[in-house]
């Protein structure tokens, strides 16, 4: 039986409730719940939006990744499976718009990098077919715009640039690109590319020391110019200067049970949201001040049902909503902040 843990703020009262929603009925993971209550005092920051999406039957495969185009109010979801559309497009209100499949083999990570003048979506493809081991840019309607890597051929080369199971990427408003490569392949590296795809700096060695990786799985930036990498196999998050690539420090005290699989900041920059796949847990970690990395401090958690398996997540930089791609439950869920954010980063 699946288990769902509720953290109650304050030890003087009890509150537990179960919301049944029709979209859960087809999921063996979410069909039955057992509630247990943790009396540890935590801030409750988010609540589940049980009405998103409006029509979950469009989830026909295993949902690996999600991204948000905050400029245009669109949500893109990457799913895997045979004879299904690989990319689904929803509105932020949960209405299905369209799907496409052109030149997408096996999506792993996805990032929307839209401006007022261009809607674009980047996808990391880990497939073994003709389109795998690449990082690709698409239009909102699935037109292929740019391919990085050698399609269908994994490798370690830098000229031309090659990938092996590229896990995720993050695109700055400047057009600079940060890529973590790879998800259990030949490479364990973090690469920064310019907007014209020249390598600006790179950390690319397997190991446990500073600036070395064991399955770098997710990457994000904060407003202070720091790059945060989920070093999943080493059970830590590593931090770098975005301009020089200098190693600034690491967090490992929060991840003794399991390494982080996904990292994203809230729009106000106060919290780093971390997903842990096999623990089925989301943690909200206090962001450190400028000039310090310090120790990891968990402020709040969302404990999902067993075997939900949150793989990658994304945060809407305008509304603060959190979207979680769950490979166990085969769905994407949306969490909304209890208090409205005043966006200050990347808006």
PDB file of C-alpha atoms in Angstrom, residues 130-256:
ATOM      1  CA  UNK A 130      19.265   8.034 -34.812  1.00  0.00           C
ATOM      2  CA  UNK A 131      18.570  11.073 -32.613  1.00  0.00           C
ATOM      3  CA  UNK A 132      20.155  10.006 -29.327  1.00  0.00           C
ATOM      4  CA  UNK A 133      23.126  11.381 -27.360  1.00  0.00           C
ATOM      5  CA  UNK A 134      22.289  14.931 -28.373  1.00  0.00           C
ATOM      6  CA  UNK A 135      21.100  18.261 -27.012  1.00  0.00           C
ATOM      7  CA  UNK A 136      18.513  19.767 -29.365  1.00  0.00           C
ATOM      8  CA  UNK A 137      16.652  23.034 -29.719  1.00  0.00           C
ATOM      9  CA  UNK A 138      13.064  23.081 -31.006  1.00  0.00           C
ATOM     10  CA  UNK A 139      10.366  25.593 -31.694  1.00  0.00           C
ATOM     11  CA  UNK A 140       7.207  25.450 -29.602  1.00  0.00           C
ATOM     12  CA  UNK A 141       5.566  23.369 -32.357  1.00  0.00           C
ATOM     13  CA  UNK A 142       8.401  20.826 -32.597  1.00  0.00           C
ATOM     14  CA  UNK A 143      10.432  22.198 -35.495  1.00  0.00           C
ATOM     15  CA  UNK A 144      14.084  21.205 -35.065  1.00  0.00           C
ATOM     16  CA  UNK A 145      16.281  24.311 -34.903  1.00  0.00           C
ATOM     17  CA  UNK A 146      19.693  23.201 -33.580  1.00  0.00           C
ATOM     18  CA  UNK A 147      21.526  19.967 -32.773  1.00  0.00           C
ATOM     19  CA  UNK A 148      24.527  19.713 -30.449  1.00  0.00           C
ATOM     20  CA  UNK A 149      26.468  16.458 -30.402  1.00  0.00           C
ATOM     21  CA  UNK A 150      26.765  13.691 -32.974  1.00  0.00           C
ATOM     22  CA  UNK A 151      23.266  12.213 -33.491  1.00  0.00           C
ATOM     23  CA  UNK A 152      23.053   8.525 -32.695  1.00  0.00           C
ATOM     24  CA  UNK A 153      26.714   8.309 -31.636  1.00  0.00           C
ATOM     25  CA  UNK A 154      27.894   8.636 -28.067  1.00  0.00           C
ATOM     26  CA  UNK A 155      31.352   9.943 -27.328  1.00  0.00           C
ATOM     27  CA  UNK A 156      33.702  12.009 -25.199  1.00  0.00           C
ATOM     28  CA  UNK A 157      35.018  14.406 -27.849  1.00  0.00           C
ATOM     29  CA  UNK A 158      35.042  18.182 -27.581  1.00  0.00           C
ATOM     30  CA  UNK A 159      35.692  19.053 -31.231  1.00  0.00           C
ATOM     31  CA  UNK A 160      33.188  18.162 -32.433  1.00  0.00           C
ATOM     32  CA  UNK A 161      31.312  18.125 -29.154  1.00  0.00           C
ATOM     33  CA  UNK A 162      29.931  14.718 -28.220  1.00  0.00           C
ATOM     34  CA  UNK A 163      27.681  13.502 -25.417  1.00  0.00           C
ATOM     35  CA  UNK A 164      26.805  10.226 -23.746  1.00  0.00           C
ATOM     36  CA  UNK A 165      23.433  10.323 -21.971  1.00  0.00           C
ATOM     37  CA  UNK A 166      23.271  14.106 -21.436  1.00  0.00           C
ATOM     38  CA  UNK A 167      21.078  14.523 -18.372  1.00  0.00           C
ATOM     39  CA  UNK A 168      19.872  18.135 -18.295  1.00  0.00           C
ATOM     40  CA  UNK A 169      20.642  21.713 -19.260  1.00  0.00           C
ATOM     41  CA  UNK A 170      19.952  25.263 -18.121  1.00  0.00           C
ATOM     42  CA  UNK A 171      19.884  28.231 -20.508  1.00  0.00           C
ATOM     43  CA  UNK A 172      20.547  31.735 -19.214  1.00  0.00           C
ATOM     44  CA  UNK A 173      18.703  34.771 -20.533  1.00  0.00           C
ATOM     45  CA  UNK A 174      22.033  35.733 -22.156  1.00  0.00           C
ATOM     46  CA  UNK A 175      21.897  32.540 -24.236  1.00  0.00           C
ATOM     47  CA  UNK A 176      24.764  30.832 -22.382  1.00  0.00           C
ATOM     48  CA  UNK A 177      24.104  27.120 -21.823  1.00  0.00           C
ATOM     49  CA  UNK A 178      25.055  24.825 -18.933  1.00  0.00           C
ATOM     50  CA  UNK A 179      24.919  21.077 -19.637  1.00  0.00           C
ATOM     51  CA  UNK A 180      25.396  18.122 -17.284  1.00  0.00           C
ATOM     52  CA  UNK A 181      26.587  15.051 -19.200  1.00  0.00           C
ATOM     53  CA  UNK A 182      25.869  12.285 -18.386  1.00  0.00           C
ATOM     54  CA  UNK A 183      23.376  10.050 -16.781  1.00  0.00           C
ATOM     55  CA  UNK A 184      25.470   6.925 -16.243  1.00  0.00           C
ATOM     56  CA  UNK A 185      27.377   7.090 -19.535  1.00  0.00           C
ATOM     57  CA  UNK A 186      31.012   7.643 -20.474  1.00  0.00           C
ATOM     58  CA  UNK A 187      31.029  11.250 -19.306  1.00  0.00           C
ATOM     59  CA  UNK A 188      30.730  12.909 -15.913  1.00  0.00           C
ATOM     60  CA  UNK A 189      31.027  16.579 -16.750  1.00  0.00           C
ATOM     61  CA  UNK A 190      29.635  20.070 -16.532  1.00  0.00           C
ATOM     62  CA  UNK A 191      30.023  22.198 -19.661  1.00  0.00           C
ATOM     63  CA  UNK A 192      29.331  25.883 -20.175  1.00  0.00           C
ATOM     64  CA  UNK A 193      28.708  26.954 -23.774  1.00  0.00           C
ATOM     65  CA  UNK A 194      28.368  30.452 -25.194  1.00  0.00           C
ATOM     66  CA  UNK A 195      25.293  31.430 -27.177  1.00  0.00           C
ATOM     67  CA  UNK A 196      27.216  30.511 -30.346  1.00  0.00           C
ATOM     68  CA  UNK A 197      28.028  27.080 -28.814  1.00  0.00           C
ATOM     69  CA  UNK A 198      31.714  27.623 -28.010  1.00  0.00           C
ATOM     70  CA  UNK A 199      33.041  25.926 -24.854  1.00  0.00           C
ATOM     71  CA  UNK A 200      33.699  28.590 -22.206  1.00  0.00           C
ATOM     72  CA  UNK A 201      34.732  26.233 -19.399  1.00  0.00           C
ATOM     73  CA  UNK A 202      34.392  22.614 -18.425  1.00  0.00           C
ATOM     74  CA  UNK A 203      34.749  20.262 -15.466  1.00  0.00           C
ATOM     75  CA  UNK A 204      34.878  16.735 -16.741  1.00  0.00           C
ATOM     76  CA  UNK A 205      36.435  14.113 -14.523  1.00  0.00           C
ATOM     77  CA  UNK A 206      34.853  11.180 -12.735  1.00  0.00           C
ATOM     78  CA  UNK A 207      35.574  11.091  -9.013  1.00  0.00           C
ATOM     79  CA  UNK A 208      34.646  12.202  -5.527  1.00  0.00           C
ATOM     80  CA  UNK A 209      36.876  15.260  -5.087  1.00  0.00           C
ATOM     81  CA  UNK A 210      35.986  18.910  -5.699  1.00  0.00           C
ATOM     82  CA  UNK A 211      34.719  19.601  -9.254  1.00  0.00           C
ATOM     83  CA  UNK A 212      34.555  15.868  -9.999  1.00  0.00           C
ATOM     84  CA  UNK A 213      31.284  14.057 -10.600  1.00  0.00           C
ATOM     85  CA  UNK A 214      29.482  10.747 -10.401  1.00  0.00           C
ATOM     86  CA  UNK A 215      26.283  11.107 -12.448  1.00  0.00           C
ATOM     87  CA  UNK A 216      25.758  14.879 -12.645  1.00  0.00           C
ATOM     88  CA  UNK A 217      21.993  14.828 -13.087  1.00  0.00           C
ATOM     89  CA  UNK A 218      20.631  18.392 -12.861  1.00  0.00           C
ATOM     90  CA  UNK A 219      21.930  21.969 -13.098  1.00  0.00           C
ATOM     91  CA  UNK A 220      20.545  25.394 -12.238  1.00  0.00           C
ATOM     92  CA  UNK A 221      21.643  28.976 -11.501  1.00  0.00           C
ATOM     93  CA  UNK A 222      20.915  31.456  -8.747  1.00  0.00           C
ATOM     94  CA  UNK A 223      20.716  35.250  -8.893  1.00  0.00           C
ATOM     95  CA  UNK A 224      24.220  35.576  -7.390  1.00  0.00           C
ATOM     96  CA  UNK A 225      25.901  34.018 -10.422  1.00  0.00           C
ATOM     97  CA  UNK A 226      26.424  30.552  -8.949  1.00  0.00           C
ATOM     98  CA  UNK A 227      25.913  27.246 -10.776  1.00  0.00           C
ATOM     99  CA  UNK A 228      24.375  24.434  -8.705  1.00  0.00           C
ATOM    100  CA  UNK A 229      24.823  20.820  -9.821  1.00  0.00           C
ATOM    101  CA  UNK A 230      23.035  17.748  -8.454  1.00  0.00           C
ATOM    102  CA  UNK A 231      25.969  15.321  -8.184  1.00  0.00           C
ATOM    103  CA  UNK A 232      23.655  12.390  -7.698  1.00  0.00           C
ATOM    104  CA  UNK A 233      26.084   9.481  -7.404  1.00  0.00           C
ATOM    105  CA  UNK A 234      28.237  11.371  -4.898  1.00  0.00           C
ATOM    106  CA  UNK A 235      25.178  12.336  -2.791  1.00  0.00           C
ATOM    107  CA  UNK A 236      25.917  16.049  -2.868  1.00  0.00           C
ATOM    108  CA  UNK A 237      25.321  19.366  -4.588  1.00  0.00           C
ATOM    109  CA  UNK A 238      28.365  21.171  -5.975  1.00  0.00           C
ATOM    110  CA  UNK A 239      28.535  24.923  -6.579  1.00  0.00           C
ATOM    111  CA  UNK A 240      30.575  26.867  -9.153  1.00  0.00           C
ATOM    112  CA  UNK A 241      31.115  30.451 -10.252  1.00  0.00           C
ATOM    113  CA  UNK A 242      29.212  30.906 -13.504  1.00  0.00           C
ATOM    114  CA  UNK A 243      31.801  33.210 -15.102  1.00  0.00           C
ATOM    115  CA  UNK A 244      35.064  31.453 -14.246  1.00  0.00           C
ATOM    116  CA  UNK A 245      33.910  27.910 -13.433  1.00  0.00           C
ATOM    117  CA  UNK A 246      35.709  28.141 -10.088  1.00  0.00           C
ATOM    118  CA  UNK A 247      34.592  25.548  -7.535  1.00  0.00           C
ATOM    119  CA  UNK A 248      32.925  27.334  -4.603  1.00  0.00           C
ATOM    120  CA  UNK A 249      31.909  24.471  -2.355  1.00  0.00           C
ATOM    121  CA  UNK A 250      29.527  21.562  -1.850  1.00  0.00           C
ATOM    122  CA  UNK A 251      26.565  20.411   0.233  1.00  0.00           C
ATOM    123  CA  UNK A 252      26.462  16.793   1.311  1.00  0.00           C
ATOM    124  CA  UNK A 253      25.013  16.811   4.837  1.00  0.00           C
ATOM    125  CA  UNK A 254      21.386  16.753   3.584  1.00  0.00           C
ATOM    126  CA  UNK A 255      21.747  13.802   1.235  1.00  0.00           C
ATOM    127  CA  UNK A 256      23.114  10.912   3.266  1.00  0.00           C
TER     128      UNK A 256
END
